[in-house]
mmCIF file of C-alpha atoms in Angstrom:
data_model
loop_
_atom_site.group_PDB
_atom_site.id
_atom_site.type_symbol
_atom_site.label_atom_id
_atom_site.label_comp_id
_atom_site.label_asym_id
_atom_site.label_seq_id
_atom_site.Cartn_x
_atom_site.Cartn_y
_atom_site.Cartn_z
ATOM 1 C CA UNK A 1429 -17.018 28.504 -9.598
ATOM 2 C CA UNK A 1430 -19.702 27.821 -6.629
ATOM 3 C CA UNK A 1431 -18.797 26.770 -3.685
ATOM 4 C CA UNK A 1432 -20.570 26.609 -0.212
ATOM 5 C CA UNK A 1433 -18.733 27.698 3.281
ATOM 6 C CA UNK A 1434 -19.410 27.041 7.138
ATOM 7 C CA UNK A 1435 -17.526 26.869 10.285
ATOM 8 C CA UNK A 1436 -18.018 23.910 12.530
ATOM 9 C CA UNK A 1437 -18.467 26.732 15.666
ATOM 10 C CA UNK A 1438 -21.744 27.733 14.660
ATOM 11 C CA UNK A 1439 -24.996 26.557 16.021
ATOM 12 C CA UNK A 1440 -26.649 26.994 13.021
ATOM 13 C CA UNK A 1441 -24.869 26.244 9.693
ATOM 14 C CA UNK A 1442 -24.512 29.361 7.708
ATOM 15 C CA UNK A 1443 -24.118 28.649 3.684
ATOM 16 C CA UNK A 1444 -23.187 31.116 1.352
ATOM 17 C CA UNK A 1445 -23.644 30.675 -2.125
ATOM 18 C CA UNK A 1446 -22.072 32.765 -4.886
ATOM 19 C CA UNK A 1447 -19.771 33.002 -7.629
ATOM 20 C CA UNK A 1448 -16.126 33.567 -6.177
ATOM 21 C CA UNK A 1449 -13.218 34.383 -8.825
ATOM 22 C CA UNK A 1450 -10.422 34.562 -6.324
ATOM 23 C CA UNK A 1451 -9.257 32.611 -3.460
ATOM 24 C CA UNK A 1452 -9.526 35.413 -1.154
ATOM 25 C CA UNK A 1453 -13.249 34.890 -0.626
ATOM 26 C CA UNK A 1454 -12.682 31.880 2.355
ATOM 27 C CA UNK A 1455 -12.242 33.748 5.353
ATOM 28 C CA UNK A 1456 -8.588 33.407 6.278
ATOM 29 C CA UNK A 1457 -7.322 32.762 10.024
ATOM 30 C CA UNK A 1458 -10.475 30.527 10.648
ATOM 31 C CA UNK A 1459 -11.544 26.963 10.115
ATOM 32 C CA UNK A 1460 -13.858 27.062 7.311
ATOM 33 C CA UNK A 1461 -15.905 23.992 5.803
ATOM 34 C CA UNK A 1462 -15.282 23.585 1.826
ATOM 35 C CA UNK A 1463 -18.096 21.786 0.461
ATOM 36 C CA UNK A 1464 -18.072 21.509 -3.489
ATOM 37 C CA UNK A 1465 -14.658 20.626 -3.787
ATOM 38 C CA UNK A 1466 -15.248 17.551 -6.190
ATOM 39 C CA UNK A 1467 -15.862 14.042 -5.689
ATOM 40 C CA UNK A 1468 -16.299 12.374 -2.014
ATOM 41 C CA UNK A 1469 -18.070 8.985 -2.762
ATOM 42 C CA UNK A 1470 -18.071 8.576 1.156
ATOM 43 C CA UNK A 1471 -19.369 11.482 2.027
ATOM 44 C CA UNK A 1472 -15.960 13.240 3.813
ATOM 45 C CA UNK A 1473 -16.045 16.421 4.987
ATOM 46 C CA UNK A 1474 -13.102 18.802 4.333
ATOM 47 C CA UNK A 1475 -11.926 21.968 6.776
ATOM 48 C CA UNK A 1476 -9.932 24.508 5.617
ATOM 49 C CA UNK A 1477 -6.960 27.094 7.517
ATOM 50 C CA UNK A 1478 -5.484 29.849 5.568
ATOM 51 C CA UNK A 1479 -3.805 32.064 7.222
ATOM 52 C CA UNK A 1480 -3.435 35.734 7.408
ATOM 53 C CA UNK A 1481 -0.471 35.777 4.960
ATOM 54 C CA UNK A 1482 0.243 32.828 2.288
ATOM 55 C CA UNK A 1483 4.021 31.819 1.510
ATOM 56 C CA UNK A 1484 4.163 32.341 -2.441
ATOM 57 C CA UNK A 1485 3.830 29.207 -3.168
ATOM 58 C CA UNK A 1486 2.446 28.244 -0.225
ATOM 59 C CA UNK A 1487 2.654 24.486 1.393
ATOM 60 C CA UNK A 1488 -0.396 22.561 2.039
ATOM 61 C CA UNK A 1489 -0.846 19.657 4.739
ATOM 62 C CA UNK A 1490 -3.565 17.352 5.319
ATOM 63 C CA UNK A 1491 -3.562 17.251 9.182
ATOM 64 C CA UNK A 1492 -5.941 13.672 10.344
ATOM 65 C CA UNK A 1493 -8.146 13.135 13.229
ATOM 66 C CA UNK A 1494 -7.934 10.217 15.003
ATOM 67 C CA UNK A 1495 -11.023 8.094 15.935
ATOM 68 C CA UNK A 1496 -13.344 9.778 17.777
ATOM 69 C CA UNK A 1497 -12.294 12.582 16.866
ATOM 70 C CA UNK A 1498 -13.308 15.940 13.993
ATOM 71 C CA UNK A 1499 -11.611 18.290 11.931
ATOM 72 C CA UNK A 1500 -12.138 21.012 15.118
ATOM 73 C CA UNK A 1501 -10.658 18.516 17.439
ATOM 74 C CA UNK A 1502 -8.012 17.941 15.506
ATOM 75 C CA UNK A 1503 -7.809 21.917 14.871
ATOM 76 C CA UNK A 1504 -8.084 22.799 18.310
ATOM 77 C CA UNK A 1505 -5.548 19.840 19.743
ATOM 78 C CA UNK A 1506 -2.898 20.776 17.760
ATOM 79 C CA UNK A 1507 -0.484 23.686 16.328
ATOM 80 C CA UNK A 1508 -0.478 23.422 12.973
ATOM 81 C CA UNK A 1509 -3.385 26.469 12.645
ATOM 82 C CA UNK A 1510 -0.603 28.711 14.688
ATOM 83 C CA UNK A 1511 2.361 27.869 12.873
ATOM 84 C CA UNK A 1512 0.085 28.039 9.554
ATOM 85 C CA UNK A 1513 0.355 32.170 10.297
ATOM 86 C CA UNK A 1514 4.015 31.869 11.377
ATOM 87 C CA UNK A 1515 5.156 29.838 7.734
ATOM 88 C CA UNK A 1516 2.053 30.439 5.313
ATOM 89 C CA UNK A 1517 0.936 27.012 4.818
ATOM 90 C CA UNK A 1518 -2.497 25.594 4.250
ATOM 91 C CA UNK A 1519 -3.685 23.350 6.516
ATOM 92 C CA UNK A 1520 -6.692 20.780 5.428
ATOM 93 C CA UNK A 1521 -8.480 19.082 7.963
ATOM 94 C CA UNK A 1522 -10.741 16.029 6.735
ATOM 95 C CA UNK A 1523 -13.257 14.808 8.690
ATOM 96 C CA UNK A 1524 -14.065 11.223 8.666
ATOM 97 C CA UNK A 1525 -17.701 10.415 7.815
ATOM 98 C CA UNK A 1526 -18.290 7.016 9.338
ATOM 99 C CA UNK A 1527 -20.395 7.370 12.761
ATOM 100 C CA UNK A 1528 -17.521 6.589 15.333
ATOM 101 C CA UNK A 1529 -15.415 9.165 13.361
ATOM 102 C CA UNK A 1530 -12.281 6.448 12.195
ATOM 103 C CA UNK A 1531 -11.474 6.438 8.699
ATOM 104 C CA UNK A 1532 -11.519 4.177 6.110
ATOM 105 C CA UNK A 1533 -8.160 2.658 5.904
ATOM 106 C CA UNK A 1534 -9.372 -1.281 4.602
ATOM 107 C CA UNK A 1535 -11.595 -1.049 1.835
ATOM 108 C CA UNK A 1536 -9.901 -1.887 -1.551
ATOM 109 C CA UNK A 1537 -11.467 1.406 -3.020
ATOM 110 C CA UNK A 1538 -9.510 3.569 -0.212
ATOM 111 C CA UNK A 1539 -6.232 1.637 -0.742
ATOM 112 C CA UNK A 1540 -6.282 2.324 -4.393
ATOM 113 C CA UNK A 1541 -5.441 5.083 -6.632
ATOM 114 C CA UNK A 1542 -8.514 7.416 -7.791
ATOM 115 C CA UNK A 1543 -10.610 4.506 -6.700
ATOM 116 C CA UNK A 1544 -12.971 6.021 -4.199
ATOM 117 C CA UNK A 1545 -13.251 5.597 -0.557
ATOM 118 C CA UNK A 1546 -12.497 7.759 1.998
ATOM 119 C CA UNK A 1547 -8.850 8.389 0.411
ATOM 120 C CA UNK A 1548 -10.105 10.063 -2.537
ATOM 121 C CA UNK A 1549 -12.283 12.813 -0.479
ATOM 122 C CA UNK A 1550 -9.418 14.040 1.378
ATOM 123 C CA UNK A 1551 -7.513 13.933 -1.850
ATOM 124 C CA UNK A 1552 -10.042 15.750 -3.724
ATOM 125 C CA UNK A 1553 -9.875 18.217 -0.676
ATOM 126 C CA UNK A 1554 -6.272 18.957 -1.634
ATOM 127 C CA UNK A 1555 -6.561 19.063 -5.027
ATOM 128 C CA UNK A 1556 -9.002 21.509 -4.786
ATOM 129 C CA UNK A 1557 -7.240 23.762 -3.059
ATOM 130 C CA UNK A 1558 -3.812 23.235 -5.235
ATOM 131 C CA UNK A 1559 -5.787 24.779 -8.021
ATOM 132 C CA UNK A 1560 -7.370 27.820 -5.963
ATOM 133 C CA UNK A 1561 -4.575 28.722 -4.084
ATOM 134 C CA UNK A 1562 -1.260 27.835 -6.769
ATOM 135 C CA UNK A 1563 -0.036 25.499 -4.081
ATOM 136 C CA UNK A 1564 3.634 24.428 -4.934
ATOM 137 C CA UNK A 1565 2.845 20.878 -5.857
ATOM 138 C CA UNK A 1566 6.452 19.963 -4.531
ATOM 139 C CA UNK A 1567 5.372 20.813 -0.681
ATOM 140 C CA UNK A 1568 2.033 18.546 -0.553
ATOM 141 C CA UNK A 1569 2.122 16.549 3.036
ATOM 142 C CA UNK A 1570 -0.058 14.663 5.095
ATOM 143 C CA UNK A 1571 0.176 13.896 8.599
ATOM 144 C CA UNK A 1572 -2.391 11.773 11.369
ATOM 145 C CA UNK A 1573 -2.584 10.430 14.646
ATOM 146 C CA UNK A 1574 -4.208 7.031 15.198
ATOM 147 C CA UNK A 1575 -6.829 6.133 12.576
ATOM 148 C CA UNK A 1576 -5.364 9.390 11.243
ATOM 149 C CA UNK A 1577 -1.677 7.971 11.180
ATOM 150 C CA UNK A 1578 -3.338 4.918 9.138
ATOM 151 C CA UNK A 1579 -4.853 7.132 6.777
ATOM 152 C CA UNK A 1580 -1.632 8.964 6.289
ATOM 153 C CA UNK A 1581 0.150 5.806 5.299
ATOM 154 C CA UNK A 1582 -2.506 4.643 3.083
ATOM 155 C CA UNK A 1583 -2.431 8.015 1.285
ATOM 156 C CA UNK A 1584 1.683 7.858 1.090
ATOM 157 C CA UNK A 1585 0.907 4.615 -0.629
ATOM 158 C CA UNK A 1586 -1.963 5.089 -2.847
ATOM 159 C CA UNK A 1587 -1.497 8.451 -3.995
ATOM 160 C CA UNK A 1588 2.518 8.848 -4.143
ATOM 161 C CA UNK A 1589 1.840 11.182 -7.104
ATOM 162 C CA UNK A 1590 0.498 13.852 -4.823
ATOM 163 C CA UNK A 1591 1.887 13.887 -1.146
ATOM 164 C CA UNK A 1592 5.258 14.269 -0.732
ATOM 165 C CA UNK A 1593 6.186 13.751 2.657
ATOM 166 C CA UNK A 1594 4.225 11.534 5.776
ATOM 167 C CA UNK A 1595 4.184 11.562 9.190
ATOM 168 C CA UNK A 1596 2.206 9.302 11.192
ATOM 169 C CA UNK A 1597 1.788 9.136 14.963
ATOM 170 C CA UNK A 1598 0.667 6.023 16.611
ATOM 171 C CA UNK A 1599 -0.805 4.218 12.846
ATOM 172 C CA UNK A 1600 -0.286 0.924 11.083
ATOM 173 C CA UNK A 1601 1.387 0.058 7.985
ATOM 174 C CA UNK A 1602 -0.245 0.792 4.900
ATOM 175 C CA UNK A 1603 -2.553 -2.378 4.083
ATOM 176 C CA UNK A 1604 -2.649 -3.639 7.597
ATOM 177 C CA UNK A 1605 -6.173 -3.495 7.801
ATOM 178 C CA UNK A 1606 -7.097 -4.268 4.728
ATOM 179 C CA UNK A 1607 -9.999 -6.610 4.149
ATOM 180 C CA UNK A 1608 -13.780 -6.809 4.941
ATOM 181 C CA UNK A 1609 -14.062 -5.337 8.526
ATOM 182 C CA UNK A 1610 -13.263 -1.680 9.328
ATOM 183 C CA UNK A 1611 -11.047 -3.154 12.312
ATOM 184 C CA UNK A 1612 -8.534 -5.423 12.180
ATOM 185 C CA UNK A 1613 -7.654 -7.496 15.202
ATOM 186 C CA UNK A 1614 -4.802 -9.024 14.391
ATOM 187 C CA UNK A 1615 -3.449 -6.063 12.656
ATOM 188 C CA UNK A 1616 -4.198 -4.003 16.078
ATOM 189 C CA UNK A 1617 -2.611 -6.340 18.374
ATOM 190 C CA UNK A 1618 0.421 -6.262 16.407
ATOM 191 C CA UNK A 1619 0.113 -10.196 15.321
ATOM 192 C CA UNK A 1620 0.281 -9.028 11.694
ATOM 193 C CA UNK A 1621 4.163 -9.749 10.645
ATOM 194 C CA UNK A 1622 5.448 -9.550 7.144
ATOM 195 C CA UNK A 1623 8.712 -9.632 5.563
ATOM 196 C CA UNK A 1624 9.798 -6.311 4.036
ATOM 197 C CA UNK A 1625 9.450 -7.433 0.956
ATOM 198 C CA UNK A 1626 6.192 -8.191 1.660
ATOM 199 C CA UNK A 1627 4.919 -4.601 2.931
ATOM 200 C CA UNK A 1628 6.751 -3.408 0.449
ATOM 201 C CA UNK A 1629 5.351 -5.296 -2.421
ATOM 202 C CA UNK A 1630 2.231 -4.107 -0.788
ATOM 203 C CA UNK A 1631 2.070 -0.210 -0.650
ATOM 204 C CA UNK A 1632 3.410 -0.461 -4.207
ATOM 205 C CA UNK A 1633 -0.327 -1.967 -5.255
ATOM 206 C CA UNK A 1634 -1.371 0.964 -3.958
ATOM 207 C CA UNK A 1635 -0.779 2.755 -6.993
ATOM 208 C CA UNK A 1636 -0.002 -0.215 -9.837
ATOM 209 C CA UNK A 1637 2.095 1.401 -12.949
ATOM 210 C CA UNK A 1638 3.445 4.247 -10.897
ATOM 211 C CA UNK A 1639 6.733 4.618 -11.308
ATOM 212 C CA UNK A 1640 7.765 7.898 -9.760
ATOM 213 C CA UNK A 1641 8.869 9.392 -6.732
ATOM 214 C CA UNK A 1642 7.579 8.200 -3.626
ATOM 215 C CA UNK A 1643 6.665 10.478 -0.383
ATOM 216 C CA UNK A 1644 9.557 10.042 2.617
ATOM 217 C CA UNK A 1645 7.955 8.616 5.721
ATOM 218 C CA UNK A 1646 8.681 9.527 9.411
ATOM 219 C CA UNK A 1647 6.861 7.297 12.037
ATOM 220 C CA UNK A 1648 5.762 8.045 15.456
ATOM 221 C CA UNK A 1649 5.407 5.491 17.940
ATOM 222 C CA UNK A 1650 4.988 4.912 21.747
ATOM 223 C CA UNK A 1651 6.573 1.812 23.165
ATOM 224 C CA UNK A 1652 3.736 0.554 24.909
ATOM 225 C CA UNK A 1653 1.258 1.030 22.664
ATOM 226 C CA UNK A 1654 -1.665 -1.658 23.401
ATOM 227 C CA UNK A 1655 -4.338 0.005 20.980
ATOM 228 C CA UNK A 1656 -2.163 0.108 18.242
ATOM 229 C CA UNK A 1657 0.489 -2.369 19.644
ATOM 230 C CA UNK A 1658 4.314 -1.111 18.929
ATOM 231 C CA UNK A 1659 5.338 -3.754 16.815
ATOM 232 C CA UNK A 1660 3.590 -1.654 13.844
ATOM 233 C CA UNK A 1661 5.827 1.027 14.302
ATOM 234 C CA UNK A 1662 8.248 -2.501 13.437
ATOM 235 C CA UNK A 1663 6.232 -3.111 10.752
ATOM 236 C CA UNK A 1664 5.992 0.406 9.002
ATOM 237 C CA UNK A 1665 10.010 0.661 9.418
ATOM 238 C CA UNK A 1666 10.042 -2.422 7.445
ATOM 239 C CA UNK A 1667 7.421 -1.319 4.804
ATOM 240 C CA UNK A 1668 9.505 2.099 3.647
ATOM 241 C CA UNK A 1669 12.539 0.436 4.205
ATOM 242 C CA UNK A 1670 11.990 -1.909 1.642
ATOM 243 C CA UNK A 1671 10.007 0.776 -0.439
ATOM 244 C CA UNK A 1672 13.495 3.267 -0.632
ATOM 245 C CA UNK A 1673 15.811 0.488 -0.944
ATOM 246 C CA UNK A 1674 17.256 0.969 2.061
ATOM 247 C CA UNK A 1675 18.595 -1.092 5.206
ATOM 248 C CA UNK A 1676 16.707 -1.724 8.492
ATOM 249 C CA UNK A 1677 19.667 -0.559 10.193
ATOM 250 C CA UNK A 1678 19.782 2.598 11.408
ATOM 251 C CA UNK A 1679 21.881 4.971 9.478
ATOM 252 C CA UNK A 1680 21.863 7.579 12.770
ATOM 253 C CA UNK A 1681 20.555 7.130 16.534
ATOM 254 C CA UNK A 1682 19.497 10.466 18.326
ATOM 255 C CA UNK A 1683 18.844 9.839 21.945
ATOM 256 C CA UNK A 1684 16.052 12.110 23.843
ATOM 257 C CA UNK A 1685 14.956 14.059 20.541
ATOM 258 C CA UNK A 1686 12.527 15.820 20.485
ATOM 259 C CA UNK A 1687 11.319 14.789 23.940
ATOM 260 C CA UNK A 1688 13.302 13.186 26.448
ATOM 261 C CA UNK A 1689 13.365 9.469 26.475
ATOM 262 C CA UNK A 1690 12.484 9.196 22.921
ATOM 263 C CA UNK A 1691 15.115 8.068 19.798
ATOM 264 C CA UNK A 1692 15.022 9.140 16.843
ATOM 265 C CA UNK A 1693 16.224 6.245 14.781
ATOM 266 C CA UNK A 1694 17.107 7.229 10.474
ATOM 267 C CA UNK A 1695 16.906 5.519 7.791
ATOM 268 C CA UNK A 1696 19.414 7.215 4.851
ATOM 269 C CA UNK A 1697 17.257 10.495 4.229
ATOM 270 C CA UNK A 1698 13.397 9.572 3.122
ATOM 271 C CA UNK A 1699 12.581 7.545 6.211
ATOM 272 C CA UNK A 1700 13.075 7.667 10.341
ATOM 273 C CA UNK A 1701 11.104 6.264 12.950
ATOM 274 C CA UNK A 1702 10.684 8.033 16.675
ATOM 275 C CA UNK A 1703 9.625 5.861 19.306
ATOM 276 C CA UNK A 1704 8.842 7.229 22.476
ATOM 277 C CA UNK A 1705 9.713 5.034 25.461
ATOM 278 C CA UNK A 1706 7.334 4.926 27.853
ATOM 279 C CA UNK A 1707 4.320 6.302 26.176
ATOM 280 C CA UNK A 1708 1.161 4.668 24.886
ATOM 281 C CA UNK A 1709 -1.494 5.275 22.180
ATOM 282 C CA UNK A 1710 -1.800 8.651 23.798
ATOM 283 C CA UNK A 1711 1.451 9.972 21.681
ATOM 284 C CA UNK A 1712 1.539 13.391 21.757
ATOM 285 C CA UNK A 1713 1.896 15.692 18.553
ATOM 286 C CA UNK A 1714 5.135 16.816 17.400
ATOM 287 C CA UNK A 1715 4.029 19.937 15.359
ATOM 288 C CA UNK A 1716 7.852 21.567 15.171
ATOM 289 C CA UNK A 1717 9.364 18.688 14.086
ATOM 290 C CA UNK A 1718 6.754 17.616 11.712
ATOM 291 C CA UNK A 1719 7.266 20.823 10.051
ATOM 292 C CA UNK A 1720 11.010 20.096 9.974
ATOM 293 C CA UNK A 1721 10.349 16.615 8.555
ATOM 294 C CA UNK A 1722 8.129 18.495 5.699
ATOM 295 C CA UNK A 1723 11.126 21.324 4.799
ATOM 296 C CA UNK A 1724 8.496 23.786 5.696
ATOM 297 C CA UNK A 1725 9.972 25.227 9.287
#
């Protein structure tokens, strides 16, 4: 098996090429780059975390930059590398090839199973390391703020087969953006209102046939969100709703959790929302929780 690493600190890439037997040969407690890790029509690129000392199996989570942003922003601005050595989980960080760094989330190929896009490099990503590390395919999770919330929900819907478990801070629906353009006005200024049925209907296409179990969904939301206006935090409520059969009424209210002056509003147990009063696009990460979300922490 050949496959080429770098880290994403160095002024000068460094490639190593050789033939590697075990999974031990990517430096653990650093962000590497994994480069021949299958197909990325798109041209992602995929960052890897292992830490010191793996849980047997181990966990893996895609963790998704926003725009803007890289897999060592995203590495750096967050705690999922620390509590990576505190649990043993993997931690994949994609980073989004298009030049202002947001990710595909409208192109038909990225909304569809195994189609291509930018969908299918991250998932390739994960795959990959499945297979070299004996990941338990049970504990499989993605997670993303902003364009990296979006991509979370498109991967929830497109490949249900393979992530188990979302959470998206500050995103959009699964399909909102779809069409020509990479951005989506209407979707953006919240102006994009379906029925549940409707978004529903819609993140099933994401995989057509697929008839098995689909990943629970926590959304993160401030409340006066003007990049990504609030009412798709609405809007995603509605989409798993409808998805798990379950009511838009909230089956439990938790006032100031995690943070004060945010709710925590559930849905039965594979979907809650967490809307933050007060706060706007700039939501900040929830790494704790998330992990609690997962079943990892």
């Amino acid at each position: 098996m050949m496959f080429s690493l770098t880290t994403p600190t160095l002024a000068i890439a460094l490639t190593l090429s050789a033939t590697f037997a075990l999974s031990q040969d990517i430096p653990t407690s650093t962000l590497t780059q994994i480069t021949d890790f299958g197909d990325k029509p798109t041209g992602v690129e995929n960052y890897v975390y292992i830490p010191a000392t793996l849980a047997d199996p181990p966990a893996l989570i895609a963790a998704i930059h926003y725009c803007t942003g890289t897999a060592q922003a995203y590495y750096n601005g967050t705690q999922y590398a620390t509590l990576a050595e505190e649990y043993g989980f993997i931690v994949l960080y994609p980073e989004a090839p298009a030049e202002g760094k947001c990710w595909d989330v409208h192109t038909n190929e990225t909304l569809t199973h195994d189609a291509g896009g930018d969908s299918l490099g991250i998932v390739n990503g994960l795959r990959f390391l499945i297979d070299l590390y004996g990941v338990d395919p049970e504990k499989v999770f993605a997670t993303g703020t902003s364009s990296g919330a979006m991509m979370t929900n498109v991967l929830a819907g497109a490949y249900p087969d393979l992530i188990r478990a979302g959470a998206a801070f500050a995103g959009v629906p699964y399909g909102c953006f779809a069409g020509e353009n990479a951005w989506c006005v209407e979707c953006a200024q919240g102006e994009l209102i379906k029925t549940p049925e409707e978004w529903g209907a819609l993140a099933l296409q994401g995989y057509p046939g697929y008839t098995g179990p689909r990943p629970k969904m926590a959304i993160w939301h401030g409340s006066v969100d003007t990049a990504l206006n609030t009412q798709n935090y609405y809007e995603a409520i509605k989409q798993w709703t409808n998805v798990f059969g379950v009511s838009q009424n909230a089956t439990s209210v938790t006032e100031n959790w995690p943070v004060e002056g945010w709710t925590r509003s559930e849905f039965g147990e594979n979907v809650e929302g967490i809307l933050a009063d007060g706060v706007d696009h700039n939501i900040p990460v929830q790494a704790p929780q998330v992990l609690e979300w997962f079943g990892i922490a």
